[in-house]
Structure formats: structure tokens, C-alpha cells
Amino acid sequence: MENQLAQEELSRQKLYMADVAEMMKVRARGPVPLAYVRTYGCQQNVADGEKIKGQLSEMGFEFAGSPEEADFILFNTCAVREHAQDRVFGNVGALKNIKRRHPATIIAVCGCMTEQEHVAERFKKSYPFVNIVFGTHVIHRLPEMLYTTLTDSKRVFLRGHEGEEVLEGIPTRRDGTSRAWVTVMLGCDNFCSYCIVPYVRGREKSRRPEEIVSECRELIQAGYKEITLLGQNVNSYGKGLEEPVNFAELLRRIDAIPGDYRIRFMTSHPKDASKELFDVMAHSQHIPHYIHLPFQSGNDRVLREMNRRYTREQYLELIRYARSVMPDVSFTSDVIVGFPGETYEEFQDTLSLIREVEFTSLFTFIYSPREGTKAAKMPDPVSHQEKTQWFAELLKVQEEVAAQRSAAMVGQTYRVLVEERNEKSGLLSGRTASSVVIDFPGGEELIGQYAQVKVTAARSWMLSGELAE
Ligand code: SAH
Ligand code: SF4
Ligand code: F3S
């Protein structure tokens, strides 16, 4: 029933699409309407950006390389840290000049930032040249919003949560031809005390397994070589589905699709990562022995205050189990330095955990208070300057760990998926199964293909190599 309503909604948007296409033809500065879409933040936002671009394509838009040329400018924003958010305010502010030069330009802001009441208000009051502001749950209504702006030139503000099921069938224009994102679940129920995501992305909703499997099958048939399954907490996939399917089972079903491809997934929450998951990985055809498993802190008191719901020992137990069933498994992780009330001694536990696990690489963040979260109200006596010093200490430890791991790779040959050519060095970059990047010289025809590359030199985390016979 619900799904039927959703499909009716999409048909309704199709009607707006046709009208917008007609009106934009007339309004465009050049022969075809041009759109500029800039996405900030995580892969979830990148996947949303592809749905936005899919809809714009259906409305006759082509894509501009800079906002200056565009008839429609959209910023798809991220709210996870203050710094990221400030950059967006700055960049949106700069669009004012473009609007002055080309008053017909339509400017829109969407994504996680706009889901915060105070931010939406700020766009409303202080950025009058922004025509459309919309939230993360209504991207499929972009045609209607454009129609409204074009027909009665009023500003449009649209947020809201619709339905319990994930909307299927929104047109998608994928950025890549060899790597694709497939959303398996939306939202997050975890409420880690520092994190804004559950407030801006809403409650967890899983897509039906048959929809996911058939999307993956189509991608593999179309020649995609790597599929990354997306969700804020993929390990809790399946909550609320009619058919009880957990994440491990979903992986099993995708892995059964024939072809030469890799399945990746992110993000796994340690509290929900199961032994079953590692067993499936160990026995699969297509899942690399690699997992991104954010630990955030190596200290139990800090983990408790973060509401992470696992201990250091439980985390290490997972790592040990994974290594017991996949001796070659590698890990990456996210870490937060300077959580409110964290002491220098507690921070040392984070460093010792990094040394113990030997991560391939780390995504490291200095704690950033987010309005409305629990941690934002906690006393935070350590100065930013001090946290910056801790941060530098952490980077040094990770660099040592990474340098050792990289050095051990020299002389070995790896199968990489070739992703792109580095503009500066002119070298190709390929990614190993464990998500390590190796740069090597080679021809254009290799991009998007697998290649065997022998590592010839290592500098901290940077690896260079050459094509192997
Ligand atoms: N759902 C994923 C990650 C979401 S955000 C997970 O649970 O792992 C990506 C990373 O940003 C987090 O893992 C965390 O390390 C970092 N992060 C989130 N909120 C933050 C904040 N307020 N300050 C600093 N880092 C933060
Ligand atoms: Fe944020 Fe925690 Fe949810 Fe990840 S699991 S998105 S860190 S609340
Ligand atoms: Fe940012 Fe939203 Fe992702 S806050 S990290 S873009 S879910």
C-alpha cells in the first residue's frame, strides 16, 4: 500500500519534470540548461547527489564544470562537523555575486545541513538569493520544487519525513562507470552522543533485499567492477523488513551473482558487527578481506560517554575473530580526538589501540560540538590548542604503523582496480582489495579495469609500483 503511494508520488513528479524541461529551455542562457551540483560529506550524500543529477538529466539539464556557467546551482551539504558547515556557508555566500551577474540563476541548498532548524532559518533570513532549501527526505520532489520556483517565483522551503519504506525508482545518474554506490539502508538509530546524523537523516529504514540484489545484478551486467553498499550502520540492516534478512544474508545473496567484481560496504558499527559477517566475508567470492570498522576511542569510559555500546576489549575481540577466519584481513577506522572530558591518559588508550590493531589507514577528527547533541552539553575543559597537539601525536603513531605496513608490501604483487589518472604525477592509481592505493605508470585503457601491479617502493602510506606480467 505504502509503496503504491510512493509510486504515485513519483508519477506525479514526472508530470512536473515535463513542464520544468519546457520552461528551462526558454530560461537557459545557452542552448541547453546547465546545472552545477556540488556534494559535500559522506557517500550517502554522494548517492543522493546521483539521484538529484538523475532527475535533472530527465528534465533536460546538462552539467556545468563551474557554478558561473550554470542556470541551476545546487549545494548538497554535510553537517557532521562545524568546519564543514562553515565552508558551505562561505561558498553559498559567494554565489550572491553570480546571482547579481545572472539574476535568472536558480540557487538551491539541500542535504544534512538544511535538516537542522536553525540552519534552515539562517538560509531563509540571511541568504535571500537562495531560491530553494530542501531536506534529505524529499529529494524526489525536486521537479515540483523547481516548478514552483519557475511559476510563481516564490522561495521554496521543503522538509519532512515521508513513509516507512525507502522510495524506489528515482532516476539516477552515476558519477562513475566502474564503481557504483548502492544504498541498502537510510538513517541511523544509534545516537552516538557527539553525532548529528540521527537528527538529520532520521530513523533507520532498510531497502527490500530483492530491490538491492536486482540493482547490483544490473550494475554488474553493465560492467561495474566495484559496488559499495551504503548505510550509516549496515550491520543493523533488515530491521522492520517483512522478510527477516540480516546484513550477512544480504551479502551472501549479492555474492552469488556471477561476474568479476568486488563488493564493499560501509559503515560497520562494532556493536552490530557479527561473527556471521566475518564468516560470510571469509567464504565469499567477491568480498575483499577488508573492513572499515570505526572505533572512535580506545578508552572504555570515553566509549561509554560516546554511547558507542561496546568496550575496547569487545572491539579487539572482533578484530581477533576476523583475523582468525581471514589471516590476511585489513582494517581502517574513524577516530575522534578530544571528546568532551577526555583526558590525556584516556587519549593514550586510543594510541595503544592503534598500535595494537595496525590499521591500514585512519580517518581522524578533532571533536566538533554539534548543537542539539548530548555531548554538546558536556563540560569540555581541554583547549583546542591542546587537542591539536594530541591530534598531531596520533597522526605520528598512525604514520609509523602505516609505514611498517607499506614497507612489508614492497616486492609483492596485488590485483588492483584502476580508478583514475593523477593529474599531477601523470600516474594511474589502483586500489587493492584491502583498499590501499598504489600509483603506477600505465595507459588510459586500464582505467576501470583490474590490473596486476607489483609494489616497487613505499613512502609512509604512499606506494608506487609497476605493471606485473
Ligand atoms: N555512521 C558512521 C559514520 C558517520 S560520520 C559510523 O558510525 O561510523 C563519520 C565520522 O565522523 C564518524 O565515524 C566520527 O568519527 C566522525 N564524527 C561524527 N561526528 C563528529 C563530531 N561531532 N566531531 C568530530 N567527529 C565526528
Ligand atoms: Fe553517527 Fe553513531 Fe549513527 Fe555513526 S552510528 S551515524 S557515528 S550516531
Ligand atoms: Fe555529513 Fe550527512 Fe553524511 S551529515 S557525513 S553528509 S549523513
Coordinates of C-alpha atoms and ligand atoms in Angstrom, one line a residue:
M1 CA 0.0 0.0 0.0
E2 CA 2.7 2.3 1.1
N3 CA 4.8 1.5 -1.8
Q4 CA 1.9 2.1 -4.2
L5 CA 1.5 5.6 -2.7
A6 CA 5.2 6.2 -3.2
Q7 CA 5.0 5.2 -6.9
E8 CA 2.0 7.5 -7.4
E9 CA 4.2 10.3 -6.0
L10 CA 6.9 9.5 -8.5
S11 CA 4.4 9.6 -11.3
R12 CA 3.2 13.0 -10.1
Q13 CA 6.8 14.3 -10.2
K14 CA 7.2 13.0 -13.8
L15 CA 4.4 15.5 -14.8
Y16 CA 6.3 18.4 -13.2
M17 CA 9.5 17.2 -15.0
A18 CA 8.0 17.7 -18.4
D19 CA 6.9 21.3 -17.5
V20 CA 10.2 22.2 -16.0
A21 CA 12.0 20.9 -19.0
E22 CA 9.9 23.2 -21.3
M23 CA 10.4 26.3 -19.1
M24 CA 14.1 25.7 -18.6
K25 CA 14.7 25.5 -22.3
V26 CA 13.4 29.1 -22.6
R27 CA 15.1 30.3 -19.4
A28 CA 18.6 28.8 -20.1
R29 CA 21.4 31.2 -21.0
G30 CA 22.9 28.8 -23.5
P31 CA 21.4 26.2 -26.0
V32 CA 20.6 23.8 -23.2
P33 CA 20.0 24.4 -19.5
L34 CA 23.1 23.7 -17.4
A35 CA 23.2 22.5 -13.8
Y36 CA 26.1 22.6 -11.3
V37 CA 25.7 20.2 -8.4
R38 CA 28.3 20.2 -5.6
T39 CA 28.2 17.5 -3.0
Y40 CA 29.9 17.6 0.4
G41 CA 30.2 14.9 3.1
C42 CA 29.9 11.2 3.0
Q43 CA 29.0 8.6 0.4
Q44 CA 25.4 8.8 1.4
N45 CA 25.3 12.3 0.2
V46 CA 27.2 11.3 -3.0
A47 CA 24.5 8.7 -3.7
D48 CA 21.8 11.4 -3.1
G49 CA 23.7 13.7 -5.5
E50 CA 23.5 11.0 -8.2
K51 CA 19.7 10.8 -7.7
I52 CA 19.5 14.6 -8.0
K53 CA 21.5 14.6 -11.1
G54 CA 19.4 11.8 -12.5
Q55 CA 16.3 13.9 -12.1
L56 CA 18.0 17.0 -13.6
S57 CA 19.1 14.9 -16.6
E58 CA 15.5 13.8 -17.1
M59 CA 14.5 17.5 -17.1
G60 CA 16.9 18.2 -20.0
F61 CA 19.8 19.6 -17.9
E62 CA 23.4 19.0 -18.8
F63 CA 26.2 19.6 -16.3
A64 CA 28.5 22.5 -15.9
G65 CA 32.0 22.4 -14.6
S66 CA 31.6 25.6 -12.5
P67 CA 28.7 27.5 -10.9
E68 CA 29.4 30.5 -13.1
E69 CA 28.1 28.8 -16.2
A70 CA 25.1 27.2 -14.6
D71 CA 21.4 28.1 -14.8
F72 CA 20.7 26.0 -11.7
I73 CA 23.2 25.7 -8.8
L74 CA 22.7 23.2 -6.0
F75 CA 24.9 22.6 -2.9
N76 CA 24.3 19.2 -1.3
T77 CA 25.6 19.8 2.2
C78 CA 27.1 18.0 5.2
A79 CA 26.6 18.8 8.9
V80 CA 28.9 16.4 10.6
R81 CA 31.4 18.9 11.8
E82 CA 31.3 22.7 12.3
H83 CA 34.2 23.3 10.0
A84 CA 32.5 21.5 7.0
Q85 CA 29.4 23.6 7.7
D86 CA 31.2 26.9 7.9
R87 CA 32.8 26.2 4.5
V88 CA 29.3 25.7 3.0
F89 CA 28.0 29.0 4.4
G90 CA 31.1 30.7 2.9
N91 CA 30.6 29.1 -0.5
V92 CA 26.9 29.7 -0.7
G93 CA 27.5 33.3 0.3
A94 CA 29.9 33.7 -2.7
L95 CA 27.0 32.7 -5.0
K96 CA 25.5 36.1 -4.4
N97 CA 27.8 37.6 -7.0
I98 CA 26.8 35.1 -9.6
K99 CA 23.2 35.9 -8.9
R100 CA 23.9 39.6 -9.4
R101 CA 25.5 39.0 -12.8
H102 CA 22.9 36.4 -13.9
P103 CA 19.6 37.1 -12.0
A104 CA 17.8 34.2 -13.6
T105 CA 20.1 31.6 -12.0
I106 CA 18.2 29.4 -9.6
I107 CA 20.1 28.6 -6.4
A108 CA 19.3 25.7 -4.1
V109 CA 20.7 24.2 -1.0
C110 CA 19.9 20.7 0.3
G111 CA 21.5 17.9 2.3
C112 CA 22.1 17.3 6.0
M113 CA 22.7 21.0 7.0
T114 CA 19.2 22.0 6.0
E115 CA 17.6 19.4 8.3
Q116 CA 18.7 21.5 11.3
E117 CA 16.0 24.0 12.1
H118 CA 18.5 26.8 13.0
V119 CA 20.4 26.3 9.8
A120 CA 17.3 26.3 7.6
E121 CA 16.3 29.5 9.4
R122 CA 19.7 31.1 8.6
F123 CA 19.3 30.3 4.9
K124 CA 15.9 31.8 5.0
K125 CA 16.8 35.0 6.7
S126 CA 20.4 35.8 5.7
Y127 CA 20.6 34.3 2.2
P128 CA 17.7 35.8 0.3
F129 CA 19.2 34.9 -3.1
V130 CA 18.8 31.2 -2.3
N131 CA 15.6 30.1 -4.1
I132 CA 15.1 26.6 -2.8
V133 CA 16.1 24.9 0.5
F134 CA 15.1 21.2 0.9
G135 CA 15.8 18.3 3.3
T136 CA 17.3 14.8 2.9
H137 CA 13.9 13.1 2.8
V138 CA 12.3 15.0 -0.1
I139 CA 15.0 14.9 -2.9
H140 CA 12.5 13.1 -5.2
R141 CA 10.3 16.2 -5.1
L142 CA 12.9 18.4 -6.8
P143 CA 10.9 18.6 -10.1
E144 CA 7.9 20.0 -8.1
M145 CA 10.1 22.5 -6.2
L146 CA 11.7 23.7 -9.5
Y147 CA 8.2 24.0 -11.0
T148 CA 7.0 26.2 -8.1
T149 CA 10.1 28.5 -8.3
L150 CA 9.6 28.8 -12.0
T151 CA 5.9 29.5 -12.0
D152 CA 5.3 31.8 -9.0
S153 CA 8.9 32.9 -8.2
K154 CA 8.4 32.3 -4.5
R155 CA 11.1 30.8 -2.4
V156 CA 10.6 27.2 -1.6
F157 CA 11.4 25.6 1.8
L158 CA 10.6 21.9 2.0
R159 CA 11.5 19.4 4.6
G160 CA 9.6 16.4 6.1
H161 CA 9.6 12.7 6.6
E162 CA 7.6 10.6 4.3
G163 CA 6.7 6.9 4.7
E164 CA 8.4 4.0 6.4
E165 CA 9.7 2.5 3.2
V166 CA 12.5 3.6 1.0
L167 CA 11.3 5.1 -2.2
E168 CA 12.4 3.0 -5.2
G169 CA 12.8 4.1 -8.8
I170 CA 14.2 7.7 -8.5
P171 CA 16.2 8.3 -11.7
T172 CA 20.0 8.1 -11.1
R173 CA 22.9 9.4 -13.0
R174 CA 26.0 7.7 -11.7
D175 CA 29.3 9.6 -11.5
G176 CA 31.4 6.5 -12.3
T177 CA 31.4 3.7 -14.9
S178 CA 33.4 1.2 -12.9
R179 CA 32.5 1.9 -9.3
A180 CA 28.9 2.4 -8.0
W181 CA 27.2 3.2 -4.7
V182 CA 24.1 1.2 -3.7
T183 CA 22.2 2.4 -0.7
V184 CA 21.0 -0.5 1.5
M185 CA 19.6 1.5 4.4
L186 CA 18.9 5.1 5.3
G187 CA 19.1 6.9 8.6
C188 CA 20.6 5.9 12.0
D189 CA 19.1 4.9 15.3
N190 CA 22.3 4.9 17.3
F191 CA 22.6 8.4 18.7
C192 CA 26.3 8.4 19.5
S193 CA 26.4 11.3 21.8
Y194 CA 28.6 13.5 19.6
C195 CA 26.8 12.9 16.3
I196 CA 24.3 14.9 14.3
V197 CA 23.5 12.2 11.7
P198 CA 20.5 10.6 13.5
Y199 CA 18.9 14.1 13.7
V200 CA 19.4 15.0 10.1
R201 CA 18.9 11.6 8.5
G202 CA 16.0 10.2 10.6
R203 CA 15.3 6.7 11.7
E204 CA 16.7 3.6 10.1
K205 CA 14.9 2.2 7.1
S206 CA 16.1 -0.8 5.1
R207 CA 15.5 -1.3 1.4
R208 CA 14.0 -4.6 0.4
P209 CA 16.7 -7.2 -0.4
E210 CA 15.2 -8.1 -3.8
E211 CA 15.5 -4.4 -4.9
I212 CA 19.1 -4.3 -3.7
V213 CA 20.1 -7.6 -5.4
S214 CA 18.5 -6.7 -8.7
E215 CA 20.2 -3.3 -8.7
C216 CA 23.5 -5.0 -8.0
R217 CA 22.9 -7.5 -10.8
E218 CA 22.1 -4.7 -13.3
L219 CA 25.3 -2.9 -12.4
I220 CA 27.4 -6.0 -12.7
Q221 CA 25.9 -6.8 -16.1
A222 CA 26.5 -3.2 -17.2
G223 CA 30.2 -3.8 -16.4
Y224 CA 30.7 -2.2 -13.0
K225 CA 33.7 -3.7 -11.2
E226 CA 33.1 -2.5 -7.7
I227 CA 29.9 -2.0 -5.7
T228 CA 29.9 -0.2 -2.3
L229 CA 26.8 -0.9 -0.2
L230 CA 25.9 2.1 1.8
G231 CA 24.3 2.8 5.2
Q232 CA 25.3 4.6 8.4
N233 CA 25.2 1.2 10.2
V234 CA 25.0 -1.5 7.6
N235 CA 25.2 -4.2 10.3
S236 CA 21.8 -3.4 11.6
Y237 CA 20.3 -3.8 8.0
G238 CA 17.0 -5.6 8.0
K239 CA 15.1 -4.0 10.9
G240 CA 11.5 -3.7 10.0
L241 CA 11.6 -5.8 6.8
E242 CA 8.7 -8.2 6.1
E243 CA 11.2 -10.9 5.3
P244 CA 13.8 -11.3 8.0
V245 CA 17.1 -10.8 6.2
N246 CA 20.2 -9.6 8.1
F247 CA 23.3 -8.0 6.5
A248 CA 25.3 -11.2 6.4
E249 CA 22.5 -12.8 4.5
L250 CA 22.2 -9.9 2.1
L251 CA 25.9 -10.1 1.4
R252 CA 25.5 -13.8 0.7
R253 CA 22.8 -13.1 -1.9
I254 CA 24.7 -10.4 -3.7
D255 CA 27.9 -12.5 -3.6
A256 CA 26.0 -15.3 -5.5
I257 CA 25.7 -13.0 -8.6
P258 CA 28.2 -14.3 -11.2
G259 CA 30.9 -11.9 -12.5
D260 CA 34.2 -10.3 -11.9
Y261 CA 33.5 -7.6 -9.3
R262 CA 34.2 -6.6 -5.7
I263 CA 31.6 -5.8 -3.0
R264 CA 32.5 -3.3 -0.4
F265 CA 30.3 -1.9 2.3
M266 CA 30.3 1.0 4.8
T267 CA 29.9 1.7 7.6
S268 CA 30.0 -1.1 10.1
H269 CA 29.3 -0.4 13.7
P270 CA 31.3 -2.6 16.1
K271 CA 28.4 -3.2 18.3
D272 CA 26.5 -4.9 15.5
A273 CA 29.3 -6.5 13.5
S274 CA 28.7 -10.2 14.0
K275 CA 30.9 -13.3 13.7
E276 CA 28.5 -14.4 11.0
L277 CA 29.5 -11.3 9.0
F278 CA 33.2 -12.2 9.1
D279 CA 32.4 -15.8 8.2
V280 CA 30.5 -14.7 5.1
M281 CA 33.4 -12.5 4.1
A282 CA 35.9 -15.3 4.6
H283 CA 33.9 -17.7 2.4
S284 CA 32.8 -15.2 -0.3
Q285 CA 33.9 -14.9 -3.9
H286 CA 33.6 -11.2 -4.2
I287 CA 34.1 -9.5 -0.8
P288 CA 37.7 -8.3 -0.2
H289 CA 39.2 -9.2 3.2
Y290 CA 38.9 -5.7 4.4
I291 CA 36.6 -3.8 6.7
H292 CA 36.1 -0.2 7.8
L293 CA 35.3 -0.5 11.5
P294 CA 35.3 2.8 13.3
F295 CA 36.4 2.5 17.0
Q296 CA 36.3 6.3 17.8
S297 CA 38.2 5.8 21.1
G298 CA 40.3 3.2 22.8
N299 CA 39.1 4.1 26.3
D300 CA 36.1 2.4 27.9
R301 CA 34.9 5.5 29.9
V302 CA 35.1 7.6 26.8
L303 CA 33.3 5.0 24.7
R304 CA 30.6 4.8 27.3
E305 CA 30.2 8.6 27.3
M306 CA 30.0 8.5 23.5
N307 CA 27.2 5.9 23.8
R308 CA 29.0 3.5 21.5
R309 CA 27.8 0.4 23.4
Y310 CA 31.0 -1.7 23.1
T311 CA 34.2 -1.8 25.1
R312 CA 37.8 -1.8 24.0
E313 CA 38.0 -5.5 24.7
Q314 CA 34.9 -6.3 22.7
Y315 CA 36.3 -4.3 19.8
L316 CA 39.6 -6.2 20.0
E317 CA 37.8 -9.5 20.2
L318 CA 36.1 -8.7 16.9
I319 CA 39.5 -7.9 15.3
R320 CA 40.9 -11.2 16.7
Y321 CA 37.9 -13.2 15.4
A322 CA 38.2 -11.6 11.9
R323 CA 41.9 -12.4 11.8
S324 CA 41.2 -16.0 12.9
V325 CA 38.9 -16.6 9.9
M326 CA 40.8 -14.3 7.4
P327 CA 44.5 -14.2 8.3
D328 CA 45.1 -11.5 5.6
V329 CA 42.3 -9.2 6.7
S330 CA 43.0 -5.5 7.0
F331 CA 41.2 -2.7 8.8
T332 CA 40.6 1.0 8.5
S333 CA 38.8 3.1 11.1
D334 CA 37.5 6.5 12.3
V335 CA 38.8 8.2 15.5
I336 CA 37.8 11.2 17.4
V337 CA 40.4 13.2 19.4
G338 CA 39.3 15.4 22.3
F339 CA 35.8 14.2 23.1
P340 CA 34.5 16.4 26.0
G341 CA 36.2 15.4 29.2
E342 CA 38.7 13.1 27.6
T343 CA 42.0 13.2 29.5
Y344 CA 45.5 12.8 28.1
E345 CA 45.7 9.4 29.8
E346 CA 42.5 8.3 28.2
F347 CA 43.7 9.5 24.8
Q348 CA 46.8 7.3 25.3
D349 CA 44.4 4.3 25.2
T350 CA 43.4 5.4 21.7
L351 CA 47.1 5.4 20.6
S352 CA 47.7 1.9 22.1
L353 CA 44.7 0.5 20.3
I354 CA 46.0 1.9 17.0
R355 CA 49.4 0.2 17.7
E356 CA 47.7 -3.0 18.6
V357 CA 45.4 -3.3 15.6
E358 CA 47.7 -1.8 13.0
F359 CA 45.1 -0.1 10.8
T360 CA 45.9 0.4 7.1
S361 CA 44.7 3.9 7.4
L362 CA 42.6 6.1 9.7
F363 CA 40.1 8.9 9.3
T364 CA 40.9 11.2 12.2
F365 CA 38.8 14.0 13.5
I366 CA 39.1 16.6 16.3
Y367 CA 35.8 16.6 18.2
S368 CA 33.4 19.2 17.0
P369 CA 30.4 20.2 19.1
R370 CA 27.0 19.8 17.3
E371 CA 24.1 21.8 18.5
G372 CA 21.3 19.5 19.8
T373 CA 23.5 16.5 20.6
K374 CA 24.1 15.2 24.1
A375 CA 27.9 15.7 24.0
A376 CA 27.5 19.4 23.1
K377 CA 26.2 20.0 26.7
M378 CA 29.1 18.1 28.4
P379 CA 31.9 20.1 30.1
D380 CA 34.9 20.3 27.7
P381 CA 37.9 21.7 29.6
V382 CA 40.7 20.8 27.2
S383 CA 41.7 23.6 24.9
H384 CA 41.5 23.3 21.2
Q385 CA 45.2 24.0 21.0
E386 CA 45.9 21.0 23.3
K387 CA 43.6 18.8 21.2
T388 CA 45.5 19.8 18.1
Q389 CA 48.7 18.6 19.8
W390 CA 47.2 15.3 20.7
F391 CA 45.9 15.0 17.1
A392 CA 49.5 15.5 15.8
E393 CA 50.7 12.8 18.2
L394 CA 48.0 10.5 16.9
L395 CA 49.0 11.1 13.2
K396 CA 52.6 10.4 14.0
V397 CA 51.7 7.0 15.6
Q398 CA 49.5 6.1 12.6
E399 CA 52.2 7.1 10.2
E400 CA 54.7 4.7 11.9
V401 CA 52.1 1.9 11.7
A402 CA 51.3 2.7 8.1
A403 CA 55.0 2.9 7.1
Q404 CA 55.6 -0.5 8.5
R405 CA 52.6 -2.0 6.7
S406 CA 53.6 -0.3 3.4
A407 CA 57.2 -1.4 3.7
A408 CA 56.0 -5.0 4.0
M409 CA 54.1 -4.7 0.7
V410 CA 57.2 -3.8 -1.3
G411 CA 58.1 -6.6 -3.8
Q412 CA 54.6 -8.1 -3.6
T413 CA 52.1 -8.2 -6.5
Y414 CA 48.5 -7.1 -6.0
R415 CA 45.4 -7.1 -8.1
V416 CA 44.1 -3.5 -8.2
L417 CA 41.1 -1.8 -9.7
V418 CA 42.5 1.1 -11.7
E419 CA 40.5 4.2 -10.7
E420 CA 42.0 7.3 -12.3
R421 CA 45.0 9.1 -13.5
N422 CA 46.6 11.5 -11.1
E423 CA 46.7 14.9 -12.8
K424 CA 49.9 16.0 -11.1
S425 CA 52.1 12.9 -11.3
G426 CA 50.6 11.5 -14.5
L427 CA 50.5 8.1 -12.8
L428 CA 47.5 5.8 -12.6
S429 CA 46.0 4.9 -9.2
G430 CA 44.8 1.5 -8.4
R431 CA 43.1 0.2 -5.3
T432 CA 44.0 -3.2 -3.8
A433 CA 41.3 -5.5 -2.3
S434 CA 42.3 -4.1 1.2
S435 CA 41.7 -0.5 -0.2
V436 CA 45.3 0.5 -0.3
V437 CA 46.2 2.8 -3.2
I438 CA 49.2 2.1 -5.5
D439 CA 50.4 4.6 -8.1
F440 CA 52.0 3.2 -11.3
P441 CA 52.6 4.2 -14.9
G442 CA 50.2 2.8 -17.5
G443 CA 47.9 3.5 -20.4
E444 CA 44.4 5.1 -20.4
E445 CA 42.8 1.8 -21.4
L446 CA 43.4 0.4 -17.9
I447 CA 41.1 2.8 -16.2
G448 CA 38.1 1.0 -14.9
Q449 CA 39.8 -2.4 -15.3
Y450 CA 41.7 -4.8 -12.9
A451 CA 45.4 -4.9 -13.3
Q452 CA 48.3 -6.8 -11.5
V453 CA 50.7 -4.4 -10.0
K454 CA 54.0 -5.0 -8.3
V455 CA 54.9 -2.6 -5.5
T456 CA 58.4 -1.2 -6.1
A457 CA 58.7 1.5 -3.4
A458 CA 56.9 2.7 -0.2
R459 CA 56.9 6.1 1.5
S460 CA 54.6 6.1 4.6
W461 CA 51.2 5.3 3.1
M462 CA 52.2 6.1 -0.5
L463 CA 53.0 3.2 -2.6
S464 CA 54.4 3.1 -6.1
G465 CA 54.6 0.2 -8.4
E466 CA 54.7 -1.2 -11.9
L467 CA 52.5 -3.4 -14.0
A468 CA 53.4 -7.0 -13.4
E469 CA 53.5 -9.6 -16.3
Ligands
SAH1 N1 27.9 6.0 10.7 C1 29.3 6.0 10.6 C2 30.0 7.4 10.5 C3 29.2 8.6 10.4 S1 30.1 10.1 10.5 C4 29.8 5.4 11.9 O1 29.1 5.2 12.9 O2 31.0 5.0 11.9 C5 31.8 9.8 10.1 C6 32.7 10.0 11.2 O3 32.7 11.4 11.6 C7 32.4 9.3 12.5 O4 32.8 7.9 12.5 C8 33.1 10.1 13.5 O5 34.5 9.6 13.7 C9 33.2 11.5 12.9 N2 32.3 12.4 13.6 C10 31.0 12.3 13.7 N3 30.5 13.4 14.5 C11 31.6 14.1 14.9 C12 31.8 15.2 15.7 N4 30.8 15.8 16.3 N5 33.1 15.7 15.9 C13 34.1 15.0 15.3 N6 34.0 13.9 14.5 C14 32.7 13.4 14.3
SF4_2 FE1 26.6 8.9 14.0 FE2 26.9 6.9 15.6 FE3 25.0 6.8 13.8 FE4 27.5 6.6 13.0 S1 26.4 5.2 14.3 S2 26.0 7.9 12.1 S3 28.6 7.9 14.5 S4 25.1 8.2 15.5
F3S3 FE1 27.6 14.6 6.5 FE2 25.1 13.9 6.3 FE3 26.9 12.2 5.6 S1 26.0 15.0 8.0 S2 28.6 12.7 6.9 S3 26.5 14.1 4.6 S4 25.0 11.7 6.5

